[in-house]
Coordinates of C-alpha atoms and ligand atoms in Angstrom, one line a residue:
M952 CA 82.1 35.3 165.4
N953 CA 78.6 33.9 165.6
Y954 CA 75.7 36.3 166.2
D955 CA 73.7 34.8 169.1
H956 CA 70.6 37.0 169.3
L957 CA 68.0 38.8 167.3
M958 CA 67.0 42.2 168.6
I959 CA 63.5 43.2 167.7
H960 CA 62.8 47.0 167.6
Y961 CA 59.1 47.9 168.2
G962 CA 57.1 49.8 165.6
E963 CA 54.9 52.8 166.2
L964 CA 57.2 54.1 168.9
S965 CA 54.8 56.8 169.9
T966 CA 52.8 54.1 171.7
K967 CA 53.0 54.8 175.5
G968 CA 51.8 53.7 178.9
D969 CA 49.3 50.9 179.2
N970 CA 49.1 50.7 175.4
K971 CA 52.7 50.0 175.3
K972 CA 52.4 47.1 177.7
A973 CA 49.6 45.7 175.6
F974 CA 51.7 46.2 172.5
I975 CA 54.6 44.3 174.0
R976 CA 52.3 41.5 175.3
E977 CA 50.5 41.0 172.0
L978 CA 53.6 41.2 170.0
G979 CA 55.3 38.7 172.2
K980 CA 52.5 36.2 171.7
N981 CA 52.5 36.8 167.9
I982 CA 56.3 36.4 167.7
R983 CA 56.2 33.1 169.6
H984 CA 53.4 31.9 167.3
A985 CA 55.3 32.9 164.2
L986 CA 58.4 31.0 165.4
K987 CA 56.8 27.9 166.8
G988 CA 58.5 25.9 164.2
F989 CA 61.8 26.6 166.0
P990 CA 61.5 25.0 169.4
T991 CA 65.1 25.6 170.4
L992 CA 64.7 29.4 170.5
S993 CA 64.1 31.3 173.7
F994 CA 62.8 34.8 174.3
R995 CA 63.3 37.8 176.5
H996 CA 61.8 41.3 176.4
D997 CA 62.3 44.7 178.0
H998 CA 60.7 48.1 177.5
D999 CA 62.3 48.8 174.2
H1000 CA 63.1 45.5 172.6
T1001 CA 62.3 41.8 172.4
Y1002 CA 65.2 39.5 172.1
V1003 CA 65.2 36.1 170.4
V1004 CA 68.0 33.9 171.8
L1005 CA 69.2 31.9 168.8
N1006 CA 70.8 29.0 170.7
G1007 CA 72.8 28.0 167.6
E1008 CA 69.9 28.2 165.0
D1009 CA 70.5 29.7 161.6
P1010 CA 69.0 33.2 161.8
K1011 CA 67.9 33.6 158.2
P1012 CA 64.6 31.7 158.2
I1013 CA 63.8 33.2 161.6
I1014 CA 64.3 36.7 160.3
E1015 CA 62.1 35.9 157.3
A1016 CA 59.3 34.7 159.6
L1017 CA 59.6 37.8 161.8
Q1018 CA 59.4 40.1 158.8
E1019 CA 55.7 39.0 158.4
V1020 CA 54.8 39.9 162.0
S1021 CA 53.1 43.3 162.3
G1022 CA 54.3 45.6 165.0
I1023 CA 58.0 45.0 164.3
Q1024 CA 59.8 48.0 163.0
K1025 CA 63.2 46.3 162.4
I1026 CA 65.2 43.3 163.4
S1027 CA 68.9 43.4 164.1
L1028 CA 71.3 40.4 164.2
V1029 CA 73.2 41.0 167.4
Y1030 CA 76.1 39.7 169.5
R1031 CA 75.6 40.0 173.2
S1032 CA 78.8 41.0 175.0
E1033 CA 80.0 41.6 178.5
K1034 CA 79.8 45.4 179.2
D1035 CA 83.4 46.0 180.4
F1036 CA 85.4 47.9 177.8
A1037 CA 88.1 45.3 177.3
S1038 CA 85.5 42.6 176.4
L1039 CA 83.7 45.1 174.2
K1040 CA 86.9 45.9 172.2
E1041 CA 87.7 42.3 171.8
N1042 CA 84.2 41.3 170.6
A1043 CA 83.9 44.3 168.3
L1044 CA 87.2 43.3 166.7
S1045 CA 86.3 39.7 166.1
L1046 CA 82.9 40.9 164.7
M1047 CA 84.6 43.3 162.3
K1048 CA 87.1 40.6 161.2
S1049 CA 84.2 38.2 160.4
E1050 CA 82.5 40.9 158.1
Q1051 CA 83.2 42.0 154.6
G1052 CA 83.8 45.7 153.8
K1053 CA 86.6 48.2 153.8
T1054 CA 85.1 51.2 155.4
F1055 CA 83.1 51.5 158.7
K1056 CA 81.8 53.7 161.4
V1057 CA 80.9 53.0 165.0
I1058 CA 77.5 54.2 166.3
A1059 CA 77.3 54.0 170.1
K1060 CA 74.3 54.4 172.3
R1061 CA 74.2 54.1 176.1
S1062 CA 70.9 53.5 177.9
D1063 CA 72.8 52.5 181.0
K1064 CA 73.7 56.0 182.2
T1065 CA 76.0 54.6 185.0
Y1066 CA 78.4 53.3 182.3
P1067 CA 81.8 55.0 182.8
K1068 CA 82.1 56.2 179.2
H1069 CA 79.9 58.5 177.2
S1070 CA 78.5 57.4 173.9
Y1071 CA 80.9 59.5 171.9
E1072 CA 83.9 58.2 173.9
I1073 CA 82.8 54.6 173.3
A1074 CA 82.5 55.3 169.5
R1075 CA 85.8 57.1 169.3
E1076 CA 87.9 54.7 171.4
L1077 CA 86.4 51.6 169.8
G1078 CA 86.9 53.1 166.3
G1079 CA 90.5 53.8 167.1
Y1080 CA 91.1 50.3 168.4
L1081 CA 89.5 48.7 165.3
L1082 CA 91.6 50.9 163.0
K1083 CA 94.8 50.0 164.8
N1084 CA 94.0 46.2 164.7
C1085 CA 92.5 45.9 161.2
P1086 CA 95.0 47.8 158.9
S1087 CA 92.8 47.2 155.8
L1088 CA 89.9 49.2 157.4
S1089 CA 89.3 52.9 157.1
V1090 CA 86.6 55.1 158.6
D1091 CA 83.9 56.6 156.4
V1092 CA 81.2 58.4 158.5
H1093 CA 79.0 59.2 155.5
H1094 CA 78.7 56.0 153.4
P1095 CA 80.4 53.2 155.3
D1096 CA 80.3 49.7 154.0
L1097 CA 79.5 48.6 157.6
S1098 CA 77.9 50.5 160.5
L1099 CA 78.9 48.9 163.8
H1100 CA 76.2 49.6 166.4
V1101 CA 77.1 49.3 170.0
E1102 CA 74.3 49.6 172.6
I1103 CA 75.2 49.6 176.3
R1104 CA 72.0 48.4 178.1
D1105 CA 71.5 47.5 181.7
D1106 CA 72.0 43.8 181.3
A1107 CA 74.7 43.7 178.6
A1108 CA 76.2 45.3 175.6
Y1109 CA 74.8 44.5 172.1
L1110 CA 76.8 44.7 169.0
Y1111 CA 75.3 44.6 165.5
A1112 CA 75.9 45.5 161.9
H1113 CA 72.9 44.0 160.1
T1114 CA 69.4 45.3 160.4
Y1115 CA 66.4 44.1 158.4
P1116 CA 63.1 45.9 157.9
G1117 CA 60.0 44.6 159.7
A1118 CA 56.3 44.9 158.6
G1119 CA 55.7 48.0 160.9
G1120 CA 52.2 48.7 162.1
Y1121 CA 50.6 47.3 165.3
P1122 CA 50.6 43.7 166.7
L1123 CA 47.6 41.8 165.6
G1124 CA 44.8 41.8 168.2
M1125 CA 45.6 45.3 169.6
N1126 CA 43.0 47.2 167.6
G1127 CA 39.8 45.2 167.7
K1128 CA 38.2 43.3 164.9
I1129 CA 36.4 44.2 161.6
M1130 CA 34.0 42.5 159.3
M1131 CA 35.9 42.3 156.0
M1132 CA 33.9 42.0 152.8
L1133 CA 35.8 39.5 150.7
S1134 CA 34.9 39.0 147.1
G1135 CA 37.5 36.9 145.5
G1136 CA 38.9 39.7 143.4
I1137 CA 42.3 41.4 143.7
D1138 CA 41.4 44.3 145.9
S1139 CA 39.6 42.8 149.0
P1140 CA 42.5 40.6 150.2
V1141 CA 44.8 43.5 149.9
A1142 CA 42.4 45.6 152.0
A1143 CA 42.3 42.7 154.5
Y1144 CA 46.1 42.8 154.7
A1145 CA 46.0 46.5 155.4
F1146 CA 43.8 45.9 158.5
L1147 CA 46.0 43.0 159.7
R1148 CA 49.1 45.3 159.4
R1149 CA 47.3 47.8 161.6
G1150 CA 46.8 45.2 164.3
V1151 CA 43.1 44.8 163.5
R1152 CA 41.8 41.2 163.4
I1153 CA 39.5 40.3 160.5
E1154 CA 36.4 38.2 160.2
C1155 CA 35.3 37.8 156.6
I1156 CA 31.9 37.9 154.9
H1157 CA 31.2 36.7 151.3
F1158 CA 28.0 37.0 149.4
A1159 CA 27.5 33.9 147.2
A1160 CA 24.7 33.6 144.6
P1161 CA 24.6 29.9 143.7
P1162 CA 23.9 28.5 141.1
Y1163 CA 24.9 31.8 139.4
T1164 CA 28.2 31.7 141.2
S1165 CA 30.0 28.4 141.5
D1166 CA 31.9 26.6 144.3
A1167 CA 35.1 27.6 142.4
V1168 CA 34.7 31.0 144.2
L1169 CA 34.8 29.2 147.5
D1170 CA 38.0 27.4 146.6
K1171 CA 39.5 30.7 145.7
L1172 CA 38.4 32.2 148.9
K1173 CA 39.9 29.3 150.9
D1174 CA 43.2 29.7 149.1
I1175 CA 43.1 33.5 149.9
L1176 CA 42.4 32.8 153.5
R1177 CA 45.3 30.3 153.6
Q1178 CA 47.6 33.1 152.4
L1179 CA 46.1 35.5 155.0
N1180 CA 46.7 32.9 157.7
V1181 CA 50.3 34.0 157.7
Y1182 CA 49.2 37.2 159.4
Q1183 CA 46.2 35.9 161.3
P1184 CA 46.3 32.2 162.1
D1185 CA 42.6 31.7 162.4
I1186 CA 40.1 33.4 160.2
R1187 CA 36.3 33.0 160.0
L1188 CA 34.5 33.4 156.7
N1189 CA 30.8 34.0 156.8
I1190 CA 29.2 32.8 153.5
V1191 CA 25.8 34.5 152.9
P1192 CA 23.3 32.8 150.6
F1193 CA 22.4 35.9 148.5
T1194 CA 20.6 34.5 145.5
K1195 CA 17.0 35.0 146.6
L1196 CA 17.5 38.6 147.7
Q1197 CA 19.5 39.3 144.6
L1198 CA 16.8 37.9 142.3
A1199 CA 14.2 40.0 144.2
I1200 CA 16.3 43.1 143.5
Y1201 CA 16.5 42.3 139.8
Q1202 CA 12.8 41.8 139.6
N1203 CA 11.9 45.1 141.4
V1204 CA 14.6 47.6 140.7
D1205 CA 15.3 49.4 137.5
E1206 CA 18.5 48.1 136.0
P1207 CA 20.8 51.1 136.5
Y1208 CA 20.0 51.0 140.3
C1209 CA 20.5 47.3 140.8
I1210 CA 24.1 47.4 141.9
T1211 CA 23.5 50.3 144.3
I1212 CA 20.6 48.5 145.9
M1213 CA 22.5 45.2 146.0
R1214 CA 25.4 46.9 147.8
R1215 CA 23.0 48.6 150.2
M1216 CA 21.7 45.1 151.1
M1217 CA 25.2 43.8 151.4
F1218 CA 26.0 46.5 153.9
R1219 CA 22.8 45.9 155.9
I1220 CA 23.7 42.2 156.2
A1221 CA 27.4 42.9 156.9
E1222 CA 26.3 45.2 159.7
R1223 CA 24.0 42.6 161.3
L1224 CA 26.8 40.0 161.2
A1225 CA 29.4 42.6 162.4
K1226 CA 27.3 43.3 165.5
L1227 CA 26.7 39.6 166.1
H1228 CA 30.4 38.9 166.1
H1229 CA 31.7 41.9 167.9
C1230 CA 33.3 43.6 164.9
L1231 CA 33.8 47.3 165.4
A1232 CA 33.6 48.3 161.7
I1233 CA 33.1 47.0 158.2
G1234 CA 36.0 46.7 155.8
S1235 CA 35.8 46.8 152.1
G1236 CA 38.2 46.8 149.1
E1237 CA 36.5 49.7 147.3
S1238 CA 38.7 52.3 145.6
I1239 CA 37.4 55.7 144.6
G1240 CA 36.3 55.8 141.0
Q1241 CA 37.3 52.2 140.1
V1242 CA 33.9 51.2 138.9
A1243 CA 30.4 52.7 138.8
S1244 CA 29.5 51.6 142.3
Q1245 CA 32.7 53.1 143.7
T1246 CA 32.2 56.8 142.9
L1247 CA 31.9 59.0 146.0
E1248 CA 28.2 59.6 145.1
S1249 CA 27.7 55.8 145.1
M1250 CA 29.4 55.5 148.4
I1251 CA 27.1 58.1 150.0
A1252 CA 24.0 56.2 148.7
I1253 CA 25.4 52.9 149.9
N1254 CA 26.7 54.1 153.3
S1255 CA 23.3 55.7 154.2
V1256 CA 21.9 52.3 155.2
T1257 CA 24.2 52.0 158.2
N1258 CA 25.8 54.0 161.0
Y1259 CA 28.5 51.5 161.3
P1260 CA 32.0 52.8 160.3
I1261 CA 32.9 51.5 156.9
I1262 CA 36.6 51.6 156.3
R1263 CA 38.1 51.4 152.8
P1264 CA 41.9 51.1 153.1
L1265 CA 42.3 51.1 149.3
A1266 CA 40.1 54.2 148.7
V1267 CA 43.0 56.3 147.5
M1268 CA 45.3 53.7 146.1
D1269 CA 45.7 53.0 142.4
K1270 CA 45.4 49.6 140.9
L1271 CA 49.1 49.1 140.2
Q1272 CA 49.9 49.7 143.9
V1273 CA 47.2 47.3 144.9
I1274 CA 48.5 44.6 142.4
Q1275 CA 52.0 45.0 143.8
L1276 CA 50.8 44.4 147.3
A1277 CA 48.6 41.5 146.2
E1278 CA 51.8 39.9 144.7
K1279 CA 53.7 40.5 147.8
I1280 CA 51.2 38.8 150.0
G1281 CA 50.7 35.9 147.6
T1282 CA 47.0 36.5 146.7
Y1283 CA 47.4 38.0 143.2
E1284 CA 47.7 34.6 141.4
I1285 CA 44.7 33.3 143.2
S1286 CA 42.6 36.4 142.6
I1287 CA 43.1 36.4 138.9
R1288 CA 41.8 32.9 138.4
P1289 CA 38.6 33.3 136.5
F1290 CA 35.4 33.3 138.6
E1291 CA 31.9 34.6 138.6
D1292 CA 31.3 37.1 141.3
C1293 CA 27.7 37.9 142.1
C1294 CA 28.4 41.5 141.1
T1295 CA 29.7 40.6 137.7
I1296 CA 26.9 38.1 136.8
F1297 CA 24.1 40.6 137.5
K1298 CA 26.0 43.5 136.1
P1299 CA 23.7 46.1 134.6
K1300 CA 24.7 47.5 131.2
K1301 CA 24.5 51.1 132.4
P1302 CA 24.9 51.3 136.1
K1303 CA 24.1 54.6 137.8
T1304 CA 27.3 56.4 138.7
K1305 CA 25.5 59.1 140.7
P1306 CA 22.7 57.3 142.5
K1307 CA 20.3 59.3 144.7
I1308 CA 19.3 58.1 148.1
S1309 CA 15.7 59.1 147.4
E1310 CA 15.6 56.9 144.3
C1311 CA 17.1 54.0 146.3
E1312 CA 14.4 54.4 148.9
Y1313 CA 11.7 54.5 146.2
F1314 CA 12.9 51.1 144.8
E1315 CA 13.3 49.6 148.2
K1316 CA 9.7 50.4 149.0
K1317 CA 8.6 48.3 146.1
F1318 CA 9.4 44.9 147.6
A1319 CA 9.6 43.3 151.1
W1320 CA 13.3 42.9 151.4
E1321 CA 13.5 42.8 155.2
P1322 CA 12.5 39.1 155.5
L1323 CA 15.0 38.3 152.8
V1324 CA 17.8 40.1 154.7
D1325 CA 16.8 38.2 157.8
E1326 CA 16.9 34.9 155.9
C1327 CA 20.4 35.7 154.6
V1328 CA 21.6 36.4 158.1
R1329 CA 19.9 33.2 159.5
N1330 CA 21.3 30.9 156.8
V1331 CA 25.0 31.9 156.9
S1332 CA 27.5 29.1 156.6
V1333 CA 30.9 29.4 158.0
I1334 CA 34.4 28.3 157.0
I1335 CA 37.0 28.6 159.7
M1336 CA 40.5 28.6 158.2
K1337 CA 43.0 27.8 160.9
E1338 CA 46.7 27.7 159.9
G1339 CA 45.7 26.4 156.5
E1340 CA 43.3 23.8 157.7
E1341 CA 39.6 24.3 157.0
A1342 CA 36.5 23.5 159.0
Y1343 CA 33.0 24.0 157.5
Y1344 CA 29.8 24.7 159.4
E1345 CA 26.5 24.6 157.4
H1346 CA 24.1 27.3 158.6
D1347 CA 26.5 28.5 161.2
D1348 CA 25.4 26.4 164.2
L1349 CA 28.0 28.4 166.2
Q1350 CA 26.1 31.7 165.9
E1351 CA 23.9 31.2 169.0
G1352 CA 25.8 32.2 172.1
R1353 CA 29.1 32.8 170.3
E1354 CA 31.6 34.9 172.2
Ligands
ATP1472 P1 37.7 43.0 144.4 O1 38.9 43.0 143.5 O2 38.1 43.0 145.8 O3 36.7 42.0 144.0 P2 36.4 44.9 142.7 O4 37.3 45.9 142.2 O5 36.0 43.7 141.9 O6 37.0 44.4 144.1 P3 33.6 45.4 143.4 O7 33.3 44.0 142.8 O8 32.9 46.6 143.0 O9 35.2 45.7 143.2 O10 33.6 45.2 144.9 C1 34.1 46.2 145.8 C2 34.2 45.7 147.2 O11 33.0 45.2 147.7 C3 35.2 44.5 147.2 O12 36.5 44.8 147.3 C4 34.7 43.7 148.4 O13 35.1 44.3 149.6 C5 33.2 44.0 148.3 N1 32.5 42.9 147.6 C6 32.1 42.9 146.3 N2 31.6 41.7 146.0 C7 31.5 41.0 147.1 C8 31.0 39.7 147.5 N3 30.5 38.9 146.6 N4 31.1 39.3 148.7 C9 31.7 40.1 149.7 N5 32.2 41.3 149.4 C10 32.1 41.8 148.2
MG1473 MG1 34.9 42.0 143.0

């Protein structure tokens, strides 16, 4: 018996109405994209499932590719059968004979309500038939080696015994776009992945402080983007030349407040670029309490420069969990390569853990930072990473009239 289809079960089943249509449409696009290396496949979908017709292909690499696509709850390897009960019995029998295992149960479901047998009759009669014809098998309803699912749908019956977990979440593109702050460390790529899983597209922003930070950071970021291309095939990275502003901060601000002021500037610039590129929020890899600038008090002081939503998917996760996810998405090894982040180079010895907004405002009055922020925004360079291939634009020529 050769399985001939994959049945894709949708995630987030509470999605209804127009949203569900958009869900299915976006997911369909993303599935085709993920499987474009398999030109012989064909696709169908209905309200509850998308089907991949295998046309003789080995299902294993196809399932693996589908497991990276967000919006998929699970994937079943199925055999499509005629619906009449005689065919069903025959196909169920040959499926069971081709499988390992000594105990089984049948789980039947009937979405075609005109079918002459009820679900429990289908399960009982098929089970009896299999027992009679496979003497080595016995029924175990609690812990069977094999659960044979039989689904009677309008177009056909589907038989399956193997189901693989999907990534869950929403299809990419369903939930808008965020401006993701990408540093080159362990956390921010994992935060980016959390958005992608949720169906949110990312555009990235990185603050570079050459010559204090080197091009090695950019190489790291490119490698991270290549890994993230698995989930979003084209990603823009805005590189902000931050040196001048950063030096001005260090000349005018008392050392313990430098990081807070620096991050306030980062958020101001991120907001400007987010608006320019139609991003609905700013994403960051901060986690509560991880370092001085990530206390709740710091977050209040930093947030107060913008009304834009700032979303921190890792806020309540601990580092070990984050590292596990970084390993899973293949960014960990890249992130731990040594590099100089602009935060680490200008790191004060005793950063303020409970900064006050009034103090921040006091320091910011001491120098004209607005033109420096404008200059940062004007002089952004862009890397577009598209399916692992990069394109570079000095001083983002594309900014004018984009989108
Ligand atoms: P990561 O591992 O992501 O670098 P971290 O634990 O080193 O995080 P910080 O350096 O305090 O923490 O940065 C917190 C967050 O701020 C990062 O996750 C990232 O979203 C953002 N960030 C920090 N530095 C930069 C930078 N140079 N460019 C863009 N974003 C940055
Ligand atoms: Mg960092």
